[in-house]
PDB file of C-alpha atoms (C1' of nucleotides) in Angstrom:
ATOM      1  CA  UNK A   1      -3.939  -6.019 -13.908  1.00 51.00           C
ATOM      2  CA  UNK A   2      -2.005  -9.254 -15.102  1.00 58.00           C
ATOM      3  CA  UNK A   3       0.387  -7.879 -12.219  1.00 70.00           C
ATOM      4  CA  UNK A   4      -2.852  -7.822  -9.996  1.00 87.00           C
ATOM      5  CA  UNK A   5      -3.326 -11.260 -10.452  1.00 87.00           C
ATOM      6  CA  UNK A   6      -1.881 -12.924  -7.331  1.00 89.00           C
ATOM      7  CA  UNK A   7      -3.996 -10.744  -5.195  1.00 94.00           C
ATOM      8  CA  UNK A   8      -7.494 -12.153  -6.673  1.00 92.00           C
ATOM      9  CA  UNK A   9      -6.243 -15.802  -6.689  1.00 89.00           C
ATOM     10  CA  UNK A  10      -6.181 -18.599  -3.564  1.00 91.00           C
ATOM     11  CA  UNK A  11      -3.585 -17.672  -0.747  1.00 92.00           C
ATOM     12  CA  UNK A  12      -0.718 -19.451   1.029  1.00 92.00           C
ATOM     13  CA  UNK A  13      -1.981 -20.624   4.669  1.00 92.00           C
ATOM     14  CA  UNK A  14      -1.596 -17.628   6.839  1.00 92.00           C
ATOM     15  CA  UNK A  15      -1.163 -15.615   4.079  1.00 94.00           C
ATOM     16  CA  UNK A  16      -2.193 -11.496   4.918  1.00 96.00           C
ATOM     17  CA  UNK A  17      -2.720  -9.028   1.858  1.00 97.00           C
ATOM     18  CA  UNK A  18      -2.397  -5.615   1.722  1.00 97.00           C
ATOM     19  CA  UNK A  19      -4.894  -2.962   0.593  1.00 98.00           C
ATOM     20  CA  UNK A  20      -5.295   0.546  -0.162  1.00 98.00           C
ATOM     21  CA  UNK A  21      -9.069   1.991  -0.316  1.00 98.00           C
ATOM     22  CA  UNK A  22      -9.888   5.662  -1.531  1.00 97.00           C
ATOM     23  CA  UNK A  23     -12.665   8.440   0.709  1.00 97.00           C
ATOM     24  CA  UNK A  24     -13.397  12.015   0.011  1.00 96.00           C
ATOM     25  CA  UNK A  25     -13.154  13.159   3.573  1.00 95.00           C
ATOM     26  CA  UNK A  26     -16.302  15.324   2.492  1.00 93.00           C
ATOM     27  CA  UNK A  27     -18.322  12.083   2.080  1.00 93.00           C
ATOM     28  CA  UNK A  28     -16.552   9.326   4.602  1.00 95.00           C
ATOM     29  CA  UNK A  29     -13.976  10.495   6.755  1.00 96.00           C
ATOM     30  CA  UNK A  30     -11.327   8.550   8.800  1.00 97.00           C
ATOM     31  CA  UNK A  31     -12.413  10.363  11.495  1.00 97.00           C
ATOM     32  CA  UNK A  32     -16.270   9.124  10.832  1.00 97.00           C
ATOM     33  CA  UNK A  33     -14.636   5.980  10.687  1.00 97.00           C
ATOM     34  CA  UNK A  34     -13.516   6.017  14.236  1.00 98.00           C
ATOM     35  CA  UNK A  35     -16.699   7.504  15.068  1.00 97.00           C
ATOM     36  CA  UNK A  36     -19.268   4.271  13.717  1.00 97.00           C
ATOM     37  CA  UNK A  37     -20.080   1.508  16.327  1.00 98.00           C
ATOM     38  CA  UNK A  38     -17.139  -0.803  16.993  1.00 98.00           C
ATOM     39  CA  UNK A  39     -15.051   1.719  15.014  1.00 98.00           C
ATOM     40  CA  UNK A  40     -16.739  -0.559  11.723  1.00 98.00           C
ATOM     41  CA  UNK A  41     -18.641   0.240   8.462  1.00 97.00           C
ATOM     42  CA  UNK A  42     -19.791  -1.428   5.586  1.00 97.00           C
ATOM     43  CA  UNK A  43     -17.707  -0.117   2.469  1.00 97.00           C
ATOM     44  CA  UNK A  44     -20.179   0.808   0.497  1.00 94.00           C
ATOM     45  CA  UNK A  45     -21.381   2.113  -2.788  1.00 93.00           C
ATOM     46  CA  UNK A  46     -18.372   1.106  -4.834  1.00 94.00           C
ATOM     47  CA  UNK A  47     -19.209   0.899  -8.435  1.00 93.00           C
ATOM     48  CA  UNK A  48     -16.741  -0.381 -10.312  1.00 93.00           C
ATOM     49  CA  UNK A  49     -16.126  -3.725 -11.541  1.00 92.00           C
ATOM     50  CA  UNK A  50     -12.382  -4.122 -11.226  1.00 93.00           C
ATOM     51  CA  UNK A  51     -12.420  -2.346  -7.281  1.00 94.00           C
ATOM     52  CA  UNK A  52     -15.238  -4.916  -6.662  1.00 94.00           C
ATOM     53  CA  UNK A  53     -13.349  -8.106  -7.865  1.00 94.00           C
ATOM     54  CA  UNK A  54     -10.420  -7.171  -4.946  1.00 95.00           C
ATOM     55  CA  UNK A  55     -13.091  -6.721  -2.775  1.00 96.00           C
ATOM     56  CA  UNK A  56     -14.658  -9.889  -3.567  1.00 95.00           C
ATOM     57  CA  UNK A  57     -11.849 -12.012  -4.386  1.00 94.00           C
ATOM     58  CA  UNK A  58      -8.944 -10.817  -2.917  1.00 95.00           C
ATOM     59  CA  UNK A  59      -9.967  -9.459   0.274  1.00 96.00           C
ATOM     60  CA  UNK A  60     -10.434 -11.866   3.499  1.00 96.00           C
ATOM     61  CA  UNK A  61     -11.080 -10.843   7.376  1.00 97.00           C
ATOM     62  CA  UNK A  62      -7.722  -9.958   8.974  1.00 97.00           C
ATOM     63  CA  UNK A  63      -6.085  -8.614   5.514  1.00 98.00           C
ATOM     64  CA  UNK A  64      -5.205  -4.498   6.220  1.00 98.00           C
ATOM     65  CA  UNK A  65      -6.186  -1.805   4.404  1.00 98.00           C
ATOM     66  CA  UNK A  66      -4.906   1.664   3.988  1.00 98.00           C
ATOM     67  CA  UNK A  67      -7.271   4.482   4.210  1.00 98.00           C
ATOM     68  CA  UNK A  68      -6.497   7.063   1.875  1.00 98.00           C
ATOM     69  CA  UNK A  69      -8.455  10.768   1.778  1.00 97.00           C
ATOM     70  CA  UNK A  70      -8.714  11.581  -2.070  1.00 96.00           C
ATOM     71  CA  UNK A  71     -10.092  15.345  -3.118  1.00 95.00           C
ATOM     72  CA  UNK A  72      -8.642  16.099   0.179  1.00 95.00           C
ATOM     73  CA  UNK A  73      -6.180  19.220   0.938  1.00 93.00           C
ATOM     74  CA  UNK A  74      -3.688  17.642   1.412  1.00 95.00           C
ATOM     75  CA  UNK A  75      -4.473  14.090  -0.235  1.00 97.00           C
ATOM     76  CA  UNK A  76      -3.253  11.907   2.096  1.00 97.00           C
ATOM     77  CA  UNK A  77      -3.286   8.019   3.850  1.00 98.00           C
ATOM     78  CA  UNK A  78      -4.908   8.500   7.243  1.00 98.00           C
ATOM     79  CA  UNK A  79      -4.047   5.644   9.095  1.00 98.00           C
ATOM     80  CA  UNK A  80      -5.028   1.527   9.158  1.00 98.00           C
ATOM     81  CA  UNK A  81      -7.864  -0.550   8.800  1.00 98.00           C
ATOM     82  CA  UNK A  82      -8.404  -4.057   8.821  1.00 98.00           C
ATOM     83  CA  UNK A  83     -11.098  -6.297   6.678  1.00 98.00           C
ATOM     84  CA  UNK A  84     -13.730  -6.825   9.214  1.00 98.00           C
ATOM     85  CA  UNK A  85     -15.678  -9.298   7.186  1.00 98.00           C
ATOM     86  CA  UNK A  86     -15.165 -11.155   3.666  1.00 97.00           C
ATOM     87  CA  UNK A  87     -17.208  -9.222   0.774  1.00 96.00           C
ATOM     88  CA  UNK A  88     -21.185  -9.706   0.917  1.00 95.00           C
ATOM     89  CA  UNK A  89     -23.742  -8.048  -1.371  1.00 95.00           C
ATOM     90  CA  UNK A  90     -24.284  -4.076  -0.892  1.00 94.00           C
ATOM     91  CA  UNK A  91     -27.501  -3.333  -0.361  1.00 91.00           C
ATOM     92  CA  UNK A  92     -27.480   0.060  -1.477  1.00 90.00           C
ATOM     93  CA  UNK A  93     -27.500  -1.239  -4.780  1.00 88.00           C
ATOM     94  CA  UNK A  94     -31.394  -2.376  -4.467  1.00 85.00           C
ATOM     95  CA  UNK A  95     -32.555   1.210  -2.800  1.00 83.00           C
ATOM     96  CA  UNK A  96     -33.736   3.145  -5.438  1.00 80.00           C
ATOM     97  CA  UNK A  97     -33.329   5.943  -3.199  1.00 81.00           C
ATOM     98  CA  UNK A  98     -29.974   5.948  -2.703  1.00 80.00           C
ATOM     99  CA  UNK A  99     -27.493   7.558  -4.772  1.00 83.00           C
ATOM    100  CA  UNK A 100     -25.424   4.193  -5.521  1.00 85.00           C
ATOM    101  CA  UNK A 101     -28.937   2.790  -6.707  1.00 86.00           C
ATOM    102  CA  UNK A 102     -28.064   0.038  -9.937  1.00 83.00           C
ATOM    103  CA  UNK A 103     -31.147  -1.179 -11.050  1.00 78.00           C
ATOM    104  CA  UNK A 104     -29.234  -4.177 -12.881  1.00 80.00           C
ATOM    105  CA  UNK A 105     -28.173  -5.332  -9.473  1.00 82.00           C
ATOM    106  CA  UNK A 106     -30.480  -7.910  -8.595  1.00 82.00           C
ATOM    107  CA  UNK A 107     -30.918  -9.747  -4.957  1.00 83.00           C
ATOM    108  CA  UNK A 108     -30.827 -13.124  -6.581  1.00 83.00           C
ATOM    109  CA  UNK A 109     -27.847 -11.946  -8.319  1.00 84.00           C
ATOM    110  CA  UNK A 110     -26.015  -8.953  -6.734  1.00 88.00           C
ATOM    111  CA  UNK A 111     -23.941  -7.171  -8.982  1.00 90.00           C
ATOM    112  CA  UNK A 112     -22.000  -5.269  -6.377  1.00 94.00           C
ATOM    113  CA  UNK A 113     -20.403  -5.949  -2.831  1.00 94.00           C
ATOM    114  CA  UNK A 114     -18.666  -4.418  -0.478  1.00 96.00           C
ATOM    115  CA  UNK A 115     -16.544  -5.650   2.889  1.00 97.00           C
ATOM    116  CA  UNK A 116     -17.070  -4.533   6.412  1.00 97.00           C
ATOM    117  CA  UNK A 117     -13.830  -2.559   7.709  1.00 98.00           C
ATOM    118  CA  UNK A 118     -12.705  -1.171  11.193  1.00 98.00           C
ATOM    119  CA  UNK A 119     -10.119   1.418  11.520  1.00 98.00           C
ATOM    120  CA  UNK A 120      -7.049   0.100  13.801  1.00 98.00           C
ATOM    121  CA  UNK A 121      -4.739   2.947  14.061  1.00 97.00           C
ATOM    122  CA  UNK A 122      -4.735   6.245  12.896  1.00 97.00           C
ATOM    123  CA  UNK A 123      -1.283   7.485  12.000  1.00 97.00           C
ATOM    124  CA  UNK A 124       1.017  10.149  13.843  1.00 96.00           C
ATOM    125  CA  UNK A 125       1.049  12.307  10.954  1.00 95.00           C
ATOM    126  CA  UNK A 126      -0.970  11.933   7.933  1.00 96.00           C
ATOM    127  CA  UNK A 127       1.374  10.502   4.817  1.00 97.00           C
ATOM    128  CA  UNK A 128       0.459  13.029   1.969  1.00 97.00           C
ATOM    129  CA  UNK A 129       0.418  12.921  -1.631  1.00 97.00           C
ATOM    130  CA  UNK A 130       3.778  14.588  -1.662  1.00 96.00           C
ATOM    131  CA  UNK A 131       5.281  12.220   1.055  1.00 96.00           C
ATOM    132  CA  UNK A 132       4.265   9.630  -1.242  1.00 97.00           C
ATOM    133  CA  UNK A 133       5.943  10.963  -3.940  1.00 96.00           C
ATOM    134  CA  UNK A 134       9.020  12.152  -2.303  1.00 95.00           C
ATOM    135  CA  UNK A 135       9.795   8.229  -2.128  1.00 95.00           C
ATOM    136  CA  UNK A 136      10.969   6.603  -4.388  1.00 94.00           C
ATOM    137  CA  UNK A 137      10.971   3.100  -3.757  1.00 95.00           C
ATOM    138  CA  UNK A 138       7.371   3.705  -3.314  1.00 96.00           C
ATOM    139  CA  UNK A 139       8.147   4.593  -7.410  1.00 92.00           C
ATOM    140  CA  UNK A 140       5.793   1.788  -8.665  1.00 91.00           C
ATOM    141  CA  UNK A 141       2.867   1.703  -5.745  1.00 96.00           C
ATOM    142  CA  UNK A 142      -0.764   1.594  -8.049  1.00 95.00           C
ATOM    143  CA  UNK A 143      -1.757   5.219  -5.972  1.00 96.00           C
ATOM    144  CA  UNK A 144       1.258   7.112  -7.268  1.00 96.00           C
ATOM    145  CA  UNK A 145       0.605   6.239 -11.416  1.00 93.00           C
ATOM    146  CA  UNK A 146      -0.593   8.663 -13.150  1.00 90.00           C
ATOM    147  CA  UNK A 147      -4.128   8.208 -14.057  1.00 90.00           C
ATOM    148  CA  UNK A 148      -5.380   6.041 -11.596  1.00 90.00           C
ATOM    149  CA  UNK A 149      -8.369   5.620 -10.164  1.00 93.00           C
ATOM    150  CA  UNK A 150      -8.982   2.677  -8.426  1.00 95.00           C
ATOM    151  CA  UNK A 151     -11.013   2.841  -5.500  1.00 96.00           C
ATOM    152  CA  UNK A 152      -9.774  -0.082  -3.964  1.00 97.00           C
ATOM    153  CA  UNK A 153      -6.590  -1.506  -4.575  1.00 96.00           C
ATOM    154  CA  UNK A 154      -3.896  -3.722  -4.145  1.00 96.00           C
ATOM    155  CA  UNK A 155      -0.855  -2.579  -1.560  1.00 97.00           C
ATOM    156  CA  UNK A 156       2.524  -4.735  -2.269  1.00 96.00           C
ATOM    157  CA  UNK A 157       4.043  -5.389   1.069  1.00 95.00           C
ATOM    158  CA  UNK A 158       7.376  -3.645   0.392  1.00 96.00           C
ATOM    159  CA  UNK A 159       4.821  -0.403  -0.246  1.00 97.00           C
ATOM    160  CA  UNK A 160       3.410  -0.929   2.495  1.00 97.00           C
ATOM    161  CA  UNK A 161       6.079  -0.885   5.041  1.00 97.00           C
ATOM    162  CA  UNK A 162       8.003   1.958   3.946  1.00 96.00           C
ATOM    163  CA  UNK A 163       3.633   3.749   3.973  1.00 97.00           C
ATOM    164  CA  UNK A 164       3.175   2.671   7.618  1.00 97.00           C
ATOM    165  CA  UNK A 165       6.509   3.940   8.395  1.00 96.00           C
ATOM    166  CA  UNK A 166       6.259   7.108   7.200  1.00 96.00           C
ATOM    167  CA  UNK A 167       2.923   7.260   8.820  1.00 96.00           C
ATOM    168  CA  UNK A 168       4.432   6.422  12.479  1.00 94.00           C
ATOM    169  CA  UNK A 169       6.461   9.671  12.427  1.00 81.00           C
ATOM    170  CA  UNK A 170       9.381   7.451  11.934  1.00 62.00           C
ATOM    171  CA  UNK A 171      11.520   8.059   8.927  1.00 60.00           C
ATOM    172  CA  UNK A 172      11.043   5.589   5.650  1.00 57.00           C
ATOM    173  CA  UNK A 173      14.234   3.889   5.440  1.00 56.00           C
TER     174      UNK A 173
ATOM    175  C1'  DG B   1     -12.618  25.849 -11.655  1.00 79.43           C
ATOM    176  C1'  DC B   2      -9.617  22.935 -14.721  1.00 79.43           C
ATOM    177  C1'  DC B   3      -8.600  19.179 -17.294  1.00 79.43           C
ATOM    178  C1'  DA B   4      -6.147  14.464 -18.382  1.00 79.43           C
ATOM    179  C1'  DA B   5      -7.286  10.139 -17.830  1.00 79.43           C
ATOM    180  C1'  DC B   6     -10.336   6.807 -17.340  1.00 79.43           C
ATOM    181  C1'  DG B   7     -14.597   3.787 -17.480  1.00 79.43           C
ATOM    182  C1'  DT B   8     -19.241   2.793 -19.389  1.00 79.43           C
ATOM    183  C1'  DT B   9     -22.786   3.368 -22.882  1.00 79.43           C
ATOM    184  C1'  DG B  10     -24.745   3.168 -26.903  1.00 79.43           C
ATOM    185  C1'  DG B  11     -25.145   3.700 -31.981  1.00 79.43           C
ATOM    186  C1'  DC B  12     -24.009   1.290 -36.148  1.00 79.43           C
TER     187       DC B  12
ATOM    188  C1'  DG C   1     -16.499  -5.426 -32.444  1.00 79.43           C
ATOM    189  C1'  DC C   2     -15.944  -0.593 -32.733  1.00 79.43           C
ATOM    190  C1'  DC C   3     -15.166   4.212 -31.143  1.00 79.43           C
ATOM    191  C1'  DA C   4     -17.581   8.282 -30.331  1.00 79.43           C
ATOM    192  C1'  DA C   5     -19.701  10.468 -26.452  1.00 79.43           C
ATOM    193  C1'  DC C   6     -20.711  11.056 -22.677  1.00 79.43           C
ATOM    194  C1'  DG C   7     -19.708  11.179 -16.897  1.00 79.43           C
ATOM    195  C1'  DT C   8     -16.662  10.896 -12.891  1.00 79.43           C
ATOM    196  C1'  DT C   9     -12.614  10.709 -10.528  1.00 79.43           C
ATOM    197  C1'  DG C  10      -8.936  13.416  -8.605  1.00 79.43           C
ATOM    198  C1'  DG C  11      -4.915  16.207  -8.938  1.00 79.43           C
ATOM    199  C1'  DC C  12      -3.628  20.520  -9.384  1.00 79.43           C
TER     200       DC C  12
END
DNA sequence: GCCAACGTTGGC
DNA sequence: GCCAACGTTGGC
């Protein structure tokens, strides 16, 4: 957690941060994102404080985000999105008919926040979890940590470059 | 379907 | 504040 502090604090001029979000394709797939108006959706339903903090305090418009299919066959990074809007209140927390309703989140003081994500580049080939695990230089990546469940997480720039290269069907090195 | 790992809840 | 119980995540 402390290792991620620099993803949460103030940023240098022109700094662009890199992230990864998970989505179960049966709930919301990369193709579903591409089908959205302007290829953009609000990233609602995040109900984990650490993930929320990354969206609220770490993400800014223009940051780049890997879109990962979890609980998929195979699990894989599908492409790159960009943050299209800074964090704002997640309205689904206020709706008692919504599965993500949270009675403790009030409009005057919202607990849960979301950003907007816009699809930017579908990878030439999905970068599967086995491909990621095969890459020694990705050994420290949060996604690959045993038991890692964070649905919104920072990505180191060096890791970012490797994943994108794999997705563009080149070689990692 | 199984189950390890994790976050949250609530009793005390 | 501790920690057991519980629900969820997500790979396999």
